[in-house]
């Protein structure tokens, strides 16, 4: 049985005690819902992989209520302090060397000498983290490879009965995962995953941030970044200027006449923040309703490549990528 907990003091207290006892609680952040477990308890972390049906272990992000708490587990450098000052609490994850006194289980860090840390902005998540007072490992609360959940109902669709509770703090405001920046080499900060903090915002603080040149540049460092991910059941066709009668359309911008019988517009007035917040719900809705209508695929309008458009395009590229069942193995080592 999965308990549904409200974002009230008693709901948050119940969620905190489940986590301290080694249980699994999905909770809302400003980006997506995370599937949380105490990062210092290996058995609790193992249950995350089991519940998500992950074929292999991936390094997980450890979540904290404050930067001071995060910086007890890693060795921060000057750039880490500046980025934390600018963007925490918020949708930014920093990869740093693990501190000698780090209590995170090897399973949560996948045995790496670095650790991903983040301080989320959502008030309920922060209250929860404060009460638990331990690092909480939390990947997105979906079955492995599927669309990330941005409300509690999405979490239950995939994980009902497999997790102890979901703490319902309503829909996620940002709607795409955090931006991941590797700071393990202070001379060469590197953007591993575009996300809720845009490249332009990062460059204002960290002008020399490097974009990975190729996907093989990212994968050894960020083994969780499987190419196929965020996948609906229907195939996805990108940069579609016109959708066909057998397609559901994920549109962006001013509505135009289309043959597609089913349309989800990410943002009619071309606002990328609104589009990010509506992305995963749109994919999910078109997938469910499109399959019910017997449609063949999801066509996606072109997305501008600036600001949050990069994070949106990254998720769409992965949703459209060949899937392991198509005969292509994970690109990760
Ligand atoms: O917004 C988010 O970041 C959400 C919410 C729940 O906080 N979490 C999330 O976690 O997206 P997950 O596990 O789906 O993605 C974590 C990403 C993966 O791409 C993983 O490879 C990378 O962070 N990562 C984690 N630890 C790493 C490390 N030590 N070095 C490099 N990449 C790492
Ligand atoms: Mg994920």
Coordinates of C-alpha atoms and ligand atoms in Angstrom, one line a residue:
X1 CA 0.0 0.0 0.0
X2 CA 1.2 3.5 -0.9
X3 CA 0.1 6.2 1.5
X4 CA -1.0 9.5 0.2
X5 CA 0.3 12.3 2.4
X6 CA -0.8 15.9 2.3
X7 CA 1.7 18.8 2.4
X8 CA 0.6 19.6 6.0
X9 CA 2.8 19.5 9.1
X10 CA 1.5 16.1 10.0
X11 CA 1.9 14.8 6.4
X12 CA 5.5 16.1 6.3
X13 CA 6.2 14.6 9.7
X14 CA 4.9 11.2 8.6
X15 CA 7.0 11.3 5.4
X16 CA 10.1 12.2 7.5
X17 CA 9.7 9.3 9.8
X18 CA 9.2 6.8 6.9
X19 CA 12.4 8.1 5.4
X20 CA 14.4 7.9 8.6
X21 CA 13.1 4.3 9.0
X22 CA 14.6 3.4 5.6
X23 CA 11.3 3.6 3.6
X24 CA 10.6 5.2 0.2
X25 CA 8.7 8.5 -0.1
X26 CA 8.1 10.3 -3.4
X27 CA 8.0 14.0 -2.9
X28 CA 7.4 17.1 -5.1
X29 CA 10.3 19.5 -5.9
X30 CA 10.1 22.5 -8.1
X31 CA 11.5 20.4 -11.0
X32 CA 9.9 16.9 -10.9
X33 CA 8.7 14.5 -8.2
X34 CA 11.7 12.6 -6.7
X35 CA 11.7 9.1 -5.2
X36 CA 13.4 9.7 -1.9
X37 CA 15.4 7.4 0.4
X38 CA 17.9 8.0 3.1
X39 CA 21.2 8.2 1.1
X40 CA 23.2 6.9 4.0
X41 CA 21.3 3.6 4.3
X42 CA 22.3 1.2 1.5
X43 CA 19.2 -1.0 1.8
X44 CA 17.0 2.0 1.5
X45 CA 18.8 3.2 -1.6
X46 CA 18.6 -0.3 -3.1
X47 CA 14.9 -0.2 -2.8
X48 CA 14.9 2.9 -5.1
X49 CA 16.4 0.9 -7.9
X50 CA 14.0 -2.0 -7.3
X51 CA 10.9 0.3 -7.3
X52 CA 12.0 2.1 -10.4
X53 CA 12.9 -1.2 -12.1
X54 CA 16.3 0.3 -13.1
X55 CA 18.4 -2.3 -15.0
X56 CA 21.5 -1.1 -13.3
X57 CA 22.8 1.3 -10.7
X58 CA 23.2 4.9 -11.5
X59 CA 24.6 7.6 -9.3
X60 CA 21.9 9.6 -7.6
X61 CA 21.5 13.2 -6.5
X62 CA 21.6 13.8 -2.7
X63 CA 19.2 16.4 -1.6
X64 CA 19.6 18.8 1.3
X65 CA 17.7 21.6 3.1
X66 CA 20.6 24.0 3.0
X67 CA 23.9 24.6 1.2
X68 CA 25.8 24.2 4.6
X69 CA 24.4 20.7 4.9
X70 CA 25.3 19.8 1.3
X71 CA 28.8 21.1 1.8
X72 CA 29.5 18.7 4.7
X73 CA 29.3 15.8 2.2
X74 CA 31.4 17.3 -0.7
X75 CA 34.5 19.5 -0.9
X76 CA 33.2 22.8 -2.4
X77 CA 35.5 25.1 -4.4
X78 CA 35.0 28.8 -5.0
X79 CA 32.8 28.3 -8.1
X80 CA 30.6 25.9 -6.1
X81 CA 30.1 28.6 -3.5
X82 CA 29.2 31.2 -6.1
X83 CA 26.8 29.0 -8.0
X84 CA 25.1 27.9 -4.7
X85 CA 24.8 31.5 -3.7
X86 CA 23.2 32.4 -7.0
X87 CA 20.9 29.4 -7.6
X88 CA 20.2 27.5 -4.3
X89 CA 17.6 26.8 -3.3
X90 CA 16.7 26.0 -6.9
X91 CA 17.0 23.7 -9.9
X92 CA 20.8 23.3 -10.0
X93 CA 22.8 20.1 -9.1
X94 CA 26.5 20.4 -8.5
X95 CA 29.0 17.5 -8.9
X96 CA 31.9 17.8 -6.5
X97 CA 34.5 15.5 -4.9
X98 CA 33.1 13.6 -2.0
X99 CA 34.2 14.8 1.4
X100 CA 36.4 12.5 3.6
X101 CA 33.6 12.4 6.1
X102 CA 30.9 11.8 3.5
X103 CA 28.2 9.4 4.9
X104 CA 26.5 8.7 1.5
X105 CA 26.3 5.0 0.7
X106 CA 28.5 3.8 -2.2
X107 CA 25.3 2.5 -3.8
X108 CA 23.8 6.1 -3.9
X109 CA 27.1 7.5 -5.4
X110 CA 27.7 4.4 -7.6
X111 CA 31.1 4.0 -6.0
X112 CA 32.3 7.3 -7.7
X113 CA 34.7 9.7 -5.9
X114 CA 32.3 12.5 -6.8
X115 CA 28.8 13.3 -5.5
X116 CA 25.8 15.1 -7.0
X117 CA 24.3 17.6 -4.5
X118 CA 21.2 19.8 -4.7
X119 CA 19.1 22.1 -2.5
X120 CA 15.6 22.2 -4.0
X121 CA 13.4 25.3 -3.7
X122 CA 10.0 23.7 -3.1
X123 CA 8.9 24.7 0.4
X124 CA 7.4 21.3 1.3
X125 CA 10.5 19.5 0.1
X126 CA 12.7 21.7 2.2
X127 CA 10.5 21.2 5.3
X128 CA 10.8 17.5 4.7
X129 CA 14.6 17.6 4.2
X130 CA 15.0 19.7 7.3
X131 CA 13.0 17.3 9.4
X132 CA 14.7 14.2 8.1
X133 CA 18.0 15.9 8.7
X134 CA 19.9 13.3 6.5
X135 CA 20.9 13.5 2.9
X136 CA 18.0 12.2 0.7
X137 CA 18.9 10.4 -2.5
X138 CA 16.1 11.0 -5.1
X139 CA 15.9 10.2 -8.8
X140 CA 12.8 11.2 -10.6
X141 CA 9.8 9.1 -9.3
X142 CA 9.0 7.2 -12.6
X143 CA 9.7 3.7 -13.8
X144 CA 13.1 3.6 -15.4
X145 CA 13.2 5.2 -18.9
X146 CA 9.6 6.6 -18.7
X147 CA 8.3 10.1 -18.5
X148 CA 9.2 12.1 -15.3
X149 CA 6.2 12.8 -13.0
X150 CA 5.2 16.4 -12.3
X151 CA 2.3 15.6 -10.0
X152 CA 1.4 13.1 -7.4
X153 CA -1.1 11.3 -9.7
X154 CA 1.7 10.6 -12.2
X155 CA 3.8 9.1 -9.5
X156 CA 1.0 6.7 -8.4
X157 CA 0.3 5.7 -12.0
X158 CA 3.8 4.1 -12.1
X159 CA 4.7 3.3 -8.5
X160 CA 1.5 2.6 -6.6
X161 CA 2.2 -0.3 -4.3
X162 CA 5.9 -0.2 -4.9
X163 CA 6.7 2.7 -2.6
X164 CA 5.6 3.6 1.0
X165 CA 4.2 7.0 0.4
X166 CA 3.8 10.0 -1.8
X167 CA 3.9 13.5 -0.3
X168 CA 1.6 15.6 -2.5
X169 CA 2.7 19.2 -2.8
X170 CA 0.8 19.8 -6.0
X171 CA 2.2 20.3 -9.6
X172 CA 5.9 21.1 -10.1
X173 CA 6.5 24.7 -11.1
X174 CA 9.6 24.3 -13.3
X175 CA 8.6 20.9 -14.9
X176 CA 12.1 19.7 -16.1
X177 CA 14.9 18.3 -14.0
X178 CA 17.7 20.3 -12.5
X179 CA 20.7 21.5 -14.5
X180 CA 23.7 19.3 -13.7
X181 CA 27.1 21.0 -13.6
X182 CA 30.3 19.1 -13.0
X183 CA 32.7 21.1 -10.9
X184 CA 35.2 18.3 -10.0
X185 CA 37.8 20.1 -12.2
X186 CA 37.6 23.7 -11.0
X187 CA 39.5 24.8 -14.2
X188 CA 36.9 23.3 -16.5
X189 CA 33.3 23.4 -15.2
X190 CA 31.1 21.4 -17.5
X191 CA 27.3 21.4 -18.1
X192 CA 26.3 17.7 -18.0
X193 CA 22.5 18.1 -18.3
X194 CA 20.6 21.2 -19.4
X195 CA 17.7 21.8 -16.9
X196 CA 15.8 24.4 -14.9
X197 CA 18.7 26.9 -14.6
X198 CA 19.5 28.0 -18.2
X199 CA 22.9 28.2 -19.8
X200 CA 22.6 31.9 -20.1
X201 CA 21.9 32.2 -16.3
X202 CA 24.9 30.0 -15.6
X203 CA 27.2 31.9 -17.9
X204 CA 26.4 35.1 -16.0
X205 CA 28.1 33.6 -13.0
X206 CA 30.4 31.1 -14.6
X207 CA 31.5 32.5 -18.0
X208 CA 33.9 29.6 -18.8
X209 CA 31.4 26.8 -18.4
X210 CA 32.0 24.2 -21.0
X211 CA 29.4 22.3 -23.0
X212 CA 30.2 18.6 -23.5
X213 CA 31.4 18.2 -27.1
X214 CA 29.9 14.7 -27.7
X215 CA 27.6 12.4 -25.8
X216 CA 30.6 10.2 -25.0
X217 CA 32.0 13.3 -23.2
X218 CA 29.0 13.1 -20.9
X219 CA 28.4 9.5 -20.4
X220 CA 31.5 8.4 -18.6
X221 CA 31.0 11.3 -16.2
X222 CA 27.2 11.0 -15.9
X223 CA 26.4 7.4 -16.4
X224 CA 22.8 8.0 -15.5
X225 CA 22.3 9.8 -18.8
X226 CA 21.0 6.9 -20.9
X227 CA 20.2 8.1 -24.4
X228 CA 16.7 6.7 -24.5
X229 CA 14.8 8.2 -21.6
X230 CA 11.5 10.1 -20.9
X231 CA 9.9 7.7 -23.4
X232 CA 6.2 7.6 -24.0
X233 CA 4.9 4.4 -25.5
X234 CA 4.2 6.0 -28.9
X235 CA 7.2 6.8 -31.1
X236 CA 8.2 10.5 -31.2
X237 CA 8.9 12.5 -34.4
X238 CA 10.9 15.8 -33.8
X239 CA 10.9 19.1 -35.6
X240 CA 7.6 18.4 -37.3
X241 CA 6.5 21.4 -39.4
X242 CA 3.2 19.7 -40.2
X243 CA 1.5 16.9 -38.3
X244 CA -0.4 14.1 -40.0
X245 CA -3.9 12.6 -39.4
X246 CA -2.4 9.6 -37.6
X247 CA -0.3 11.7 -35.2
X248 CA -0.8 13.5 -32.0
X249 CA 0.8 16.9 -32.0
X250 CA 2.9 18.4 -29.2
X251 CA 2.8 22.0 -30.4
X252 CA 4.6 25.2 -29.5
X253 CA 3.5 28.7 -30.3
X254 CA 0.5 30.3 -32.0
X255 CA -2.1 27.6 -32.9
X256 CA -2.2 26.7 -36.6
X257 CA -4.6 24.5 -38.5
X258 CA -3.4 20.9 -38.4
X259 CA -4.6 17.4 -39.5
X260 CA -3.6 16.0 -36.1
X261 CA -6.8 14.9 -34.2
X262 CA -5.1 15.5 -30.9
X263 CA -3.1 18.5 -29.9
X264 CA -1.3 19.6 -26.7
X265 CA 0.1 23.1 -27.0
X266 CA 3.1 23.6 -24.7
X267 CA 2.7 27.4 -24.9
X268 CA 0.5 29.3 -27.3
X269 CA 2.4 32.5 -26.8
X270 CA 5.8 30.9 -27.1
X271 CA 6.8 31.1 -23.4
X272 CA 9.5 28.6 -22.6
X273 CA 8.9 28.6 -18.9
X274 CA 5.3 27.6 -19.5
X275 CA 6.4 25.1 -22.1
X276 CA 8.8 23.4 -19.6
X277 CA 6.1 23.2 -16.9
X278 CA 3.7 21.6 -19.4
X279 CA 6.2 19.3 -21.2
X280 CA 5.9 16.0 -19.3
X281 CA 2.2 16.2 -18.7
X282 CA 1.7 16.9 -22.4
X283 CA 3.8 13.9 -23.4
X284 CA 1.9 11.7 -20.9
X285 CA -1.5 13.0 -22.1
X286 CA -0.8 12.6 -25.8
X287 CA 0.6 9.2 -25.2
X288 CA -2.6 8.0 -23.3
X289 CA -5.2 9.6 -25.4
X290 CA -3.2 9.0 -28.7
X291 CA -3.1 5.3 -28.0
X292 CA -6.7 5.2 -27.1
X293 CA -7.5 6.9 -30.5
X294 CA -5.2 4.4 -32.3
X295 CA -2.7 7.1 -33.4
X296 CA 0.7 6.1 -34.6
X297 CA 3.1 8.6 -33.1
X298 CA 3.6 11.9 -31.4
X299 CA 4.8 14.8 -33.7
X300 CA 6.6 17.6 -32.0
X301 CA 6.9 21.2 -33.3
X302 CA 10.3 22.9 -33.4
X303 CA 11.4 24.3 -30.1
X304 CA 13.6 27.5 -29.9
X305 CA 17.2 26.7 -28.8
X306 CA 17.7 29.3 -26.1
X307 CA 16.9 29.5 -22.4
X308 CA 14.8 26.6 -21.1
X309 CA 14.4 25.5 -24.8
X310 CA 17.7 23.6 -24.5
X311 CA 16.4 21.5 -21.5
X312 CA 13.1 20.9 -23.3
X313 CA 14.9 19.8 -26.5
X314 CA 17.2 17.5 -24.6
X315 CA 14.3 15.7 -23.0
X316 CA 12.5 15.4 -26.4
X317 CA 15.6 14.1 -28.1
X318 CA 15.8 11.3 -25.5
X319 CA 12.0 10.6 -25.8
X320 CA 12.6 10.2 -29.6
X321 CA 15.8 8.1 -29.3
X322 CA 15.9 4.4 -30.3
X323 CA 14.8 2.3 -27.3
X324 CA 16.6 -0.7 -25.9
X325 CA 13.8 -2.9 -27.1
X326 CA 14.5 -1.5 -30.6
X327 CA 17.7 -3.5 -30.5
X328 CA 19.9 -0.6 -29.4
X329 CA 21.6 -1.1 -26.0
X330 CA 22.1 1.8 -23.5
X331 CA 24.9 4.0 -24.7
X332 CA 26.2 4.2 -21.1
X333 CA 29.3 2.2 -20.3
Ligands
LIG1 O1 15.5 17.8 -10.8 C1 16.2 16.8 -10.5 O2 17.4 16.8 -10.5 C2 15.4 15.5 -10.0 C3 14.7 15.9 -8.7 C4 14.0 14.8 -8.0 O3 15.7 16.5 -7.8 N1 16.3 14.4 -9.9 C5 16.8 13.8 -10.9 O4 17.6 12.6 -10.6 O5 16.6 14.1 -12.1 P1 18.1 11.6 -11.7 O6 18.6 10.4 -10.9 O7 16.9 11.3 -12.6 O8 19.2 12.3 -12.5 C6 20.5 12.4 -11.8 C7 21.5 12.8 -12.9 C8 21.8 11.7 -13.8 O9 22.0 12.1 -15.1 C9 23.2 11.2 -13.2 O10 24.0 10.5 -14.1 C10 23.8 12.5 -12.8 O11 22.7 13.2 -12.3 N2 24.8 12.2 -11.7 C11 24.5 11.9 -10.4 N3 25.7 11.7 -9.7 C12 26.7 12.0 -10.6 C13 28.1 12.0 -10.5 N4 28.7 11.8 -9.3 N5 28.8 12.4 -11.6 C14 28.2 12.7 -12.7 N6 26.8 12.7 -12.9 C15 26.1 12.3 -11.8
LIG2 MG1 15.2 10.7 -14.2

